[in-house]
mmCIF file of C-alpha atoms in Angstrom:
data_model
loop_
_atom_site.group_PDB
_atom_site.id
_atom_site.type_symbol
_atom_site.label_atom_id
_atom_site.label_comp_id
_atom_site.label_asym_id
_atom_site.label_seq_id
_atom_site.Cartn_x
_atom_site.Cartn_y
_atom_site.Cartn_z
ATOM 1 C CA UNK I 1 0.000 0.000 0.000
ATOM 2 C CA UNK I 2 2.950 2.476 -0.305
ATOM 3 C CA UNK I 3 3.709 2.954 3.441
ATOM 4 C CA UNK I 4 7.196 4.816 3.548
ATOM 5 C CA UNK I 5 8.462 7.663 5.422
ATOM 6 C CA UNK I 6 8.109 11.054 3.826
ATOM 7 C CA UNK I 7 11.555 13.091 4.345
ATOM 8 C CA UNK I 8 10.210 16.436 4.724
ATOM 9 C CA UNK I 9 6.802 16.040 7.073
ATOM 10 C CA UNK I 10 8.043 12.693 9.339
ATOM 11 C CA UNK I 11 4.741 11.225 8.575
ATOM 12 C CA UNK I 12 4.148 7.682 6.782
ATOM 13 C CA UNK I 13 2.564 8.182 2.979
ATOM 14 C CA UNK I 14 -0.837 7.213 4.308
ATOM 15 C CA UNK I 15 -1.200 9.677 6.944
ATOM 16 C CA UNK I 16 0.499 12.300 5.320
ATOM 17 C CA UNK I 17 -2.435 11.484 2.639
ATOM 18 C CA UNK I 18 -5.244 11.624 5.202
ATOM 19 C CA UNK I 19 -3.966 14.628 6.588
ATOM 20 C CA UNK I 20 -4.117 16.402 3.406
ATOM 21 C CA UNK I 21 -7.466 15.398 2.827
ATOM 22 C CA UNK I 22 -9.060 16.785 6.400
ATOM 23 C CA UNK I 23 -7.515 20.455 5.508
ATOM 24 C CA UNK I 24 -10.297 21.892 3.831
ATOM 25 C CA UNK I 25 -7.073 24.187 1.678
ATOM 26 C CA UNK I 26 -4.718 21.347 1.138
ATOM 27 C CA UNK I 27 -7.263 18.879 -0.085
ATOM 28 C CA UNK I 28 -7.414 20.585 -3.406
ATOM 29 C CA UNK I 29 -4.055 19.731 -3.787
ATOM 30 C CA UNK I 30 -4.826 15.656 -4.157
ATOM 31 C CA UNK I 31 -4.105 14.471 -7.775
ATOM 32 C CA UNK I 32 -6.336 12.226 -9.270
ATOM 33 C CA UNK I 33 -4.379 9.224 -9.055
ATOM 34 C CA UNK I 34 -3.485 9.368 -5.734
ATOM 35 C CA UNK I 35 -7.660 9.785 -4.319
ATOM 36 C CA UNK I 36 -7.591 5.474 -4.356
ATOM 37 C CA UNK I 37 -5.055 5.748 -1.861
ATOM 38 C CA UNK I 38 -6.027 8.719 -0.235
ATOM 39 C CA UNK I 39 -9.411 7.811 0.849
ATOM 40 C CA UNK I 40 -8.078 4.419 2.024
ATOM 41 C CA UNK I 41 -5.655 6.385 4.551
ATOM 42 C CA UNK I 42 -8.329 8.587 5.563
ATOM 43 C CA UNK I 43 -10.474 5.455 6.889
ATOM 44 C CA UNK I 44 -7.529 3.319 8.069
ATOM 45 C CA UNK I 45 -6.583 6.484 9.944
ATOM 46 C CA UNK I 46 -9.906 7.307 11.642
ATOM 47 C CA UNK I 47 -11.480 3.779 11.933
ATOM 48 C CA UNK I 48 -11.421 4.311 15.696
ATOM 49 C CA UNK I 49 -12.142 7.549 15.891
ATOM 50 C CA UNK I 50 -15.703 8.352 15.330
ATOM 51 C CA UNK I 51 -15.595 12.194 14.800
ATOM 52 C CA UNK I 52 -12.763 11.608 11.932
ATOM 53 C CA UNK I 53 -14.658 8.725 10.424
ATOM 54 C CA UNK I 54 -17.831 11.431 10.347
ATOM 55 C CA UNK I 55 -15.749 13.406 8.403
ATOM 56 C CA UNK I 56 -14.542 11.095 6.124
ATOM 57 C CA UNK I 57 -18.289 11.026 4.257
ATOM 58 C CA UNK I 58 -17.621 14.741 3.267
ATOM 59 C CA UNK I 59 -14.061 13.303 1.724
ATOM 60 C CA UNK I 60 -15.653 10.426 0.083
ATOM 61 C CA UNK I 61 -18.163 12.536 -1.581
ATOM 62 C CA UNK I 62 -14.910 14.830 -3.399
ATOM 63 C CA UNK I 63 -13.200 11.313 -3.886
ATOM 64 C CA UNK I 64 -16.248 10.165 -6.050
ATOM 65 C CA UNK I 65 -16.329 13.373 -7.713
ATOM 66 C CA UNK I 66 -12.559 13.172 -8.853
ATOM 67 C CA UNK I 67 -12.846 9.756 -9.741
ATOM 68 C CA UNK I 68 -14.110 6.976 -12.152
ATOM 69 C CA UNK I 69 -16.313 3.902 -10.317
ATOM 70 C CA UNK I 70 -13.121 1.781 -11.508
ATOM 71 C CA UNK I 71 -10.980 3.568 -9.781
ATOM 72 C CA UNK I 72 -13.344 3.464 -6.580
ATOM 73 C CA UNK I 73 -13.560 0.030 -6.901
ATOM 74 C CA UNK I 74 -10.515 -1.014 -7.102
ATOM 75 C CA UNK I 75 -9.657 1.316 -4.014
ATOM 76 C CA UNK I 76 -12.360 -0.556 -2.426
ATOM 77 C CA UNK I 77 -10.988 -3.800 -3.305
ATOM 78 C CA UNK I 78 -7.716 -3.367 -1.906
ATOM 79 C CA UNK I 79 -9.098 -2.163 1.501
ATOM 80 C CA UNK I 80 -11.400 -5.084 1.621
ATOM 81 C CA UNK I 81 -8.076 -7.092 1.055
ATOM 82 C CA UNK I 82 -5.838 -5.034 4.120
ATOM 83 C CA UNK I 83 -8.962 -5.060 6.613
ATOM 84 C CA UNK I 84 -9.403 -8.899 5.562
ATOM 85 C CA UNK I 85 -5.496 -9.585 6.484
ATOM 86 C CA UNK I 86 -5.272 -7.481 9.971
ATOM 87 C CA UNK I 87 -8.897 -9.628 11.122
ATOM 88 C CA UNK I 88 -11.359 -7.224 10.469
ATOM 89 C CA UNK I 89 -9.304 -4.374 12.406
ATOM 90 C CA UNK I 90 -9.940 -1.365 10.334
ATOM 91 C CA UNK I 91 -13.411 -2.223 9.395
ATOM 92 C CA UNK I 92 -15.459 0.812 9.945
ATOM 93 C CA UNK I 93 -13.227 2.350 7.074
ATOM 94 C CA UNK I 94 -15.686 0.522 4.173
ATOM 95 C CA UNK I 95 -18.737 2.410 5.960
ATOM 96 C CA UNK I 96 -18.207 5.778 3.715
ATOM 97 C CA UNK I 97 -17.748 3.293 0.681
ATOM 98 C CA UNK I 98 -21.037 2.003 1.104
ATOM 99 C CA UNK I 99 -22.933 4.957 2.524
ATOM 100 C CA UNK I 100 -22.034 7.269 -0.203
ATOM 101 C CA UNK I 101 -20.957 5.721 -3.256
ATOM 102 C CA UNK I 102 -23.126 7.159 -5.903
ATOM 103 C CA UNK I 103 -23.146 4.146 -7.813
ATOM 104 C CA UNK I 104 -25.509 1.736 -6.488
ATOM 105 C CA UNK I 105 -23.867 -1.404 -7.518
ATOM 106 C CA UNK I 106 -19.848 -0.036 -5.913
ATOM 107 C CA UNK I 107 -22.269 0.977 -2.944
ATOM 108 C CA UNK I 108 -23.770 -2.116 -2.180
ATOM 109 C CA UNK I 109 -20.590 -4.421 -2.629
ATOM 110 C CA UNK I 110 -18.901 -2.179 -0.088
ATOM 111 C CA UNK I 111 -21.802 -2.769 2.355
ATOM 112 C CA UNK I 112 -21.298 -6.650 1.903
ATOM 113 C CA UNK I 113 -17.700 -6.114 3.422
ATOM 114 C CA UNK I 114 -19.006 -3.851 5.892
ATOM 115 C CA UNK I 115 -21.278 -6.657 7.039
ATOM 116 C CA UNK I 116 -18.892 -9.859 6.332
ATOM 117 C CA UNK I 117 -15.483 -8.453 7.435
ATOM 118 C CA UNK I 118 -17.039 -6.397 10.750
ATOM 119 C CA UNK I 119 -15.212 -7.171 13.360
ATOM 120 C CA UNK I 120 -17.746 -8.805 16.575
ATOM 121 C CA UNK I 121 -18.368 -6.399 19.072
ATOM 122 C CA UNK I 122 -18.448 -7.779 22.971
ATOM 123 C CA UNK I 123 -22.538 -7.698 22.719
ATOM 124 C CA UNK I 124 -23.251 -8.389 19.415
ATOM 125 C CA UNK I 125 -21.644 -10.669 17.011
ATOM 126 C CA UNK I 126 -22.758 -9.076 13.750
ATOM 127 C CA UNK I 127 -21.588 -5.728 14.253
ATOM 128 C CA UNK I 128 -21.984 -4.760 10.547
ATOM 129 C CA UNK I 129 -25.188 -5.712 10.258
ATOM 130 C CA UNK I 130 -25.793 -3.548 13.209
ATOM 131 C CA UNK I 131 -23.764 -0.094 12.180
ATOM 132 C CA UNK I 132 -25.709 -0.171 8.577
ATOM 133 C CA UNK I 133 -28.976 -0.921 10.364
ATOM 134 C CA UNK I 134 -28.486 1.995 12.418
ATOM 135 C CA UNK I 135 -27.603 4.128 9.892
ATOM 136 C CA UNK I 136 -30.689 3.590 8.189
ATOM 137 C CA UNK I 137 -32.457 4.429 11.341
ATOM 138 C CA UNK I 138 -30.689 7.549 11.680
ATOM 139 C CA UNK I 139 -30.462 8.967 8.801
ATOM 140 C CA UNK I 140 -32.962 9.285 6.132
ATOM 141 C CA UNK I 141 -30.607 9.489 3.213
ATOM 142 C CA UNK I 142 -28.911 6.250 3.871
ATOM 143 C CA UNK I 143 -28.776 4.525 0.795
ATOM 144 C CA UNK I 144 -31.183 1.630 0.480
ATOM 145 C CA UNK I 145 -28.094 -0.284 -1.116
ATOM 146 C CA UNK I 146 -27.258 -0.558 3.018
ATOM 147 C CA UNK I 147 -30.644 -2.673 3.146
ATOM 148 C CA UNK I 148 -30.150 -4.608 0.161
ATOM 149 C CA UNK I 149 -26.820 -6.150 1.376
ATOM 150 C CA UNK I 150 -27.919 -6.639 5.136
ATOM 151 C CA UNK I 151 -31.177 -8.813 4.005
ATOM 152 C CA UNK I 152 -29.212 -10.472 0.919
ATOM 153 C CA UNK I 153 -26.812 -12.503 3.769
ATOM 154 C CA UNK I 154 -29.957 -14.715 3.978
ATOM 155 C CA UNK I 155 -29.037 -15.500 7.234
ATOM 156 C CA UNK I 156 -32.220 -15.236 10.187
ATOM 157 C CA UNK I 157 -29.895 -14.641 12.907
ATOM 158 C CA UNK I 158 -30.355 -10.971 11.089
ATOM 159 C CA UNK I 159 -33.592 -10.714 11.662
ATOM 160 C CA UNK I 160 -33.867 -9.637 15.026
ATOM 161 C CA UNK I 161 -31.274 -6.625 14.383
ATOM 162 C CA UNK I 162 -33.655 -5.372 12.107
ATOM 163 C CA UNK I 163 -36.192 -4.953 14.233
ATOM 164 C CA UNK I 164 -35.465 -0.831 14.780
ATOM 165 C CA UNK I 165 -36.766 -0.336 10.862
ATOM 166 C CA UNK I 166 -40.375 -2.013 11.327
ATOM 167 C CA UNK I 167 -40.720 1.892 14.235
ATOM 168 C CA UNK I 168 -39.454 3.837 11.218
ATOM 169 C CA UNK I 169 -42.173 5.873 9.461
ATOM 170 C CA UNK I 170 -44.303 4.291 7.037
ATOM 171 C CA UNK I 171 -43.184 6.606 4.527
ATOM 172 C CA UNK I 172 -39.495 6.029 5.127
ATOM 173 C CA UNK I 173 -40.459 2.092 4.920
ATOM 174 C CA UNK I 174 -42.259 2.992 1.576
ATOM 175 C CA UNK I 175 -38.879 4.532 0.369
ATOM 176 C CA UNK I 176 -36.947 1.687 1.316
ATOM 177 C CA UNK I 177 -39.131 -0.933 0.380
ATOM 178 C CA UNK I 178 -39.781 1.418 -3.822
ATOM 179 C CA UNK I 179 -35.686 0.785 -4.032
ATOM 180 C CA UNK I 180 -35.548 -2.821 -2.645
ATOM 181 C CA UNK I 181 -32.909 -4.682 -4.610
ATOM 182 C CA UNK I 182 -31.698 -7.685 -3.154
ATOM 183 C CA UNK I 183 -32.558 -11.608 -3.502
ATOM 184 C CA UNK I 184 -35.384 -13.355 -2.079
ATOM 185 C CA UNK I 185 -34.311 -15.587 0.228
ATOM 186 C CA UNK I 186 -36.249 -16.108 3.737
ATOM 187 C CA UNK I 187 -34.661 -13.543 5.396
ATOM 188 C CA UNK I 188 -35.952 -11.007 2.919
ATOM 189 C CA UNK I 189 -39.583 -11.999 2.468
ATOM 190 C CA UNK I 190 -39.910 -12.288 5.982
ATOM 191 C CA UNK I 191 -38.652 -8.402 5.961
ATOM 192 C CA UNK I 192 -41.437 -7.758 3.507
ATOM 193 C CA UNK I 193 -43.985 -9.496 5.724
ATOM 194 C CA UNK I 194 -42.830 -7.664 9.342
ATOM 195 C CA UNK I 195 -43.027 -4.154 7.308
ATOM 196 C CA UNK I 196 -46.868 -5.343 6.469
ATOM 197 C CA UNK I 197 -47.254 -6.261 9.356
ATOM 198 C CA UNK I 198 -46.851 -2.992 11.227
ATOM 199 C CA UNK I 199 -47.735 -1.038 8.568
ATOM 200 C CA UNK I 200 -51.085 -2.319 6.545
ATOM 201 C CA UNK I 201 -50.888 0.979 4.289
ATOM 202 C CA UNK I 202 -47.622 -0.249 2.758
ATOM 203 C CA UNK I 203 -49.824 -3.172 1.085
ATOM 204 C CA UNK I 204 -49.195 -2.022 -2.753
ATOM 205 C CA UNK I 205 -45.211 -1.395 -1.889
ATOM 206 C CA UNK I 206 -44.841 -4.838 0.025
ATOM 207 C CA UNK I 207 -46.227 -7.093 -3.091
ATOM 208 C CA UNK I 208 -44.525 -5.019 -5.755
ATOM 209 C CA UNK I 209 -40.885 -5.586 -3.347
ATOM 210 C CA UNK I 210 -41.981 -9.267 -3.478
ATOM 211 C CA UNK I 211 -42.855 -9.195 -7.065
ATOM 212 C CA UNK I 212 -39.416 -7.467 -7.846
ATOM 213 C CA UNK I 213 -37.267 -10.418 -5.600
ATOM 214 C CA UNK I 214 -39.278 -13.361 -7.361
ATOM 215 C CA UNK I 215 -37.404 -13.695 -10.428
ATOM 216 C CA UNK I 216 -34.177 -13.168 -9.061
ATOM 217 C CA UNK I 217 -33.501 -16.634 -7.743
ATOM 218 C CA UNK I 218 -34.868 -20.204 -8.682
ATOM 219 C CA UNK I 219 -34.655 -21.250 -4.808
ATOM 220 C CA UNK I 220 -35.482 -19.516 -1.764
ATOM 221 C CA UNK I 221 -32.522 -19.832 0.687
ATOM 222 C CA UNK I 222 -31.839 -19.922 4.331
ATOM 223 C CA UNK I 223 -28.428 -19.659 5.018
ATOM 224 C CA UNK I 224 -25.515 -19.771 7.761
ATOM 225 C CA UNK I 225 -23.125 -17.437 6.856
ATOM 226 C CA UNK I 226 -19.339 -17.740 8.085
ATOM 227 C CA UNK I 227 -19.245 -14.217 9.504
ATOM 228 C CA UNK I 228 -16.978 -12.465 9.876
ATOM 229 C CA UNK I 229 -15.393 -14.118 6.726
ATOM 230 C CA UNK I 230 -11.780 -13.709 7.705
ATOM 231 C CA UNK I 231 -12.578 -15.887 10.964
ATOM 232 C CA UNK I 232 -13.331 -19.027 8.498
ATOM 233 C CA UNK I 233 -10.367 -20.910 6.243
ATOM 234 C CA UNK I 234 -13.124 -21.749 3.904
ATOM 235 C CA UNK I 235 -15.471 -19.342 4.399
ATOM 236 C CA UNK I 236 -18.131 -21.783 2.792
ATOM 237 C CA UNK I 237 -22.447 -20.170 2.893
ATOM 238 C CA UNK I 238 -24.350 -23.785 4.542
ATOM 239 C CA UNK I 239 -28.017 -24.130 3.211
ATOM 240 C CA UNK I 240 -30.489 -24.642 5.864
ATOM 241 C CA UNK I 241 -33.478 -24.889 3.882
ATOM 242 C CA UNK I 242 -34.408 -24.403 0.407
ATOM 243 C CA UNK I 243 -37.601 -24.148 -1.175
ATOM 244 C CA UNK I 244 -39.151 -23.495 -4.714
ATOM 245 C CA UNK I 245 -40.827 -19.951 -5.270
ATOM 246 C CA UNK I 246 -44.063 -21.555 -4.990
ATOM 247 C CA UNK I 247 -43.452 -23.810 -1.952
ATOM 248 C CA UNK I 248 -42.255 -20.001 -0.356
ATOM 249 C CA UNK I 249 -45.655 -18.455 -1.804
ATOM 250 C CA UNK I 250 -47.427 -21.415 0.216
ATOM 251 C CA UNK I 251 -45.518 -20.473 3.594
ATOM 252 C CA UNK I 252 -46.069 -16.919 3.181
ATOM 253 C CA UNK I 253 -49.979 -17.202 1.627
ATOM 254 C CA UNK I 254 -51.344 -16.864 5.317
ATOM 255 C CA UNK I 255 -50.060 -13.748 6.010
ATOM 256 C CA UNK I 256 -50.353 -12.261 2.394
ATOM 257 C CA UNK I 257 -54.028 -13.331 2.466
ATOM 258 C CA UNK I 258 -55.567 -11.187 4.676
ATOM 259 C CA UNK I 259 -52.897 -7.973 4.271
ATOM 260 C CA UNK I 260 -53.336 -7.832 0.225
ATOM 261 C CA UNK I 261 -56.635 -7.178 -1.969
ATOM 262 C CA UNK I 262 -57.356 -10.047 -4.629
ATOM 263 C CA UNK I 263 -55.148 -8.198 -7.074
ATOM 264 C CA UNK I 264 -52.246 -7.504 -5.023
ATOM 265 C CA UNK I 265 -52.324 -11.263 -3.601
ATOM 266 C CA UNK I 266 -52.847 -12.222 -7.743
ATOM 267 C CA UNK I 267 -49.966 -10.163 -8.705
ATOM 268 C CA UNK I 268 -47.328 -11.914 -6.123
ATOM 269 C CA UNK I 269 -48.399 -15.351 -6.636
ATOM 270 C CA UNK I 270 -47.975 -15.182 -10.428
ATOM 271 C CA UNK I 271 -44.223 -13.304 -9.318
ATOM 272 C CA UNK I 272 -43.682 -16.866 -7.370
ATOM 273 C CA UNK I 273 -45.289 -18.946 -10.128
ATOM 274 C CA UNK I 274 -47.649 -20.474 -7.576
#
């Protein structure tokens, strides 16, 4: 990663980078080919320091804007790889990568690291799943990208995390569940189904989020997941359960039944082939 000594400031290359990048005069000075590097310093260099890793979403949104999604992904990639090596130390660095990344694919990869390299913390094992979910909660311009990720691990130890979305508004839940793009899997659907649950209005938005997953997968998975990945030699997904879009219809038919009108309930089982 280019870590030398720099002869005239007695800083290493990385945070001589980083501290170029938090002067608001100096930051102007950053060539193009050196923002990969530069915005992996800044999070290596504030991934335990929450005020500094605040900051770093202001210097991730100049990053994208002086650089190509190639060149963000491959900065991406190679932080994934460093964080991945040290045992997830360093983690909280992908969380500007995946909150704001402007494109949604770059966005969403970097919250699958966030999730599957995290760290545990001493009360909660998925600690990624957590920090996204509570970014959602807390701020109404997270991404939905942070959603699709967290629900596409397929795993239902997630579930109960999620819990803090089904309080959100119903028209923040509306928003999230327009720009749904992730897998169906169990873990997903049942998302779907707890955001009917507490909110009835969200009817229309719940069956076209199910609609939108059907195709996207000939079997509907429940998963273990090896989290965090590094942890595992063979960090291998183990199926739990599988079942065909209609056998998931069939499971899910008594709680779509009385939530969706005959056209909504029409429109989802024909998604599901049922």
């Amino acid at each position: 990663m280019g870590l030398y000594q720099d002869n005239f400031t007695g800083l290493s290359e990385l945070e001589r980078l980083a501290a170029m990048a938090h002067d608001p005069v100096r930051v102007h000075e950053i060539g193009t080919d050196q923002w990969p590097l530069t915005m992996m310093a800044c999070g290596l260099m504030a991934s335990n320091d929450e005020e500094k890793l605040e900051e770093n979403f202001d210097i991730y949104d100049i990053f994208a804007a002086k650089t190509t999604v190639a060149a963000r992904k491959s900065s991406l990639i190679q932080l994934s790889r460093f964080i991945t090596g040290r045992k997830g130390e360093g983690w909280k660095s992908l969380i500007p990568y995946a909150s704001n990344e402007p494109d949604e694919a770059l966005s969403r990869k970097a919250a699958t690291y966030v999730v599957t390299l995290a760290q545990p913390g001493p009360t909660e094992p998925l600690a990624g799943v957590q920090e996204l979910v509570n970014r959602l909660v807390r701020d109404e311009f997270a991404p939905t990208t942070l959603l699709d990720a967290v629900l596409s691990l397929a795993d239902m130890r997630v579930l109960p995390l999620l819990q803090p979305l089904f309080e959100l508004p119903a028209e923040r839940l509306e928003e999230l569940l327009d720009e749904l793009e992730t897998t169906p899997n169990r873990l997903s659907c049942t998302f779907v189904l707890r955001v009917l649950e507490a909110h009835p209005s969200l009817a229309q938005e719940a069956a076209d989020a199910l609609c939108r997953m059907a195709p996207l997968s000939p079997v509907i998975l429940d998963l273990a997941l090896p989290i965090p990945t590094w942890a595992f030699e063979k960090p291998t997904p183990q199926p739990l359960h599988g079942w065909t879009p209609a056998e998931y219809f069939a499971r899910m038919l008594p709680e779509l039944q009385p939530a969706l009108d005959a056209d909504q309930l029409q429109e989802v089982r024909e998604a599901f082939k049922a």
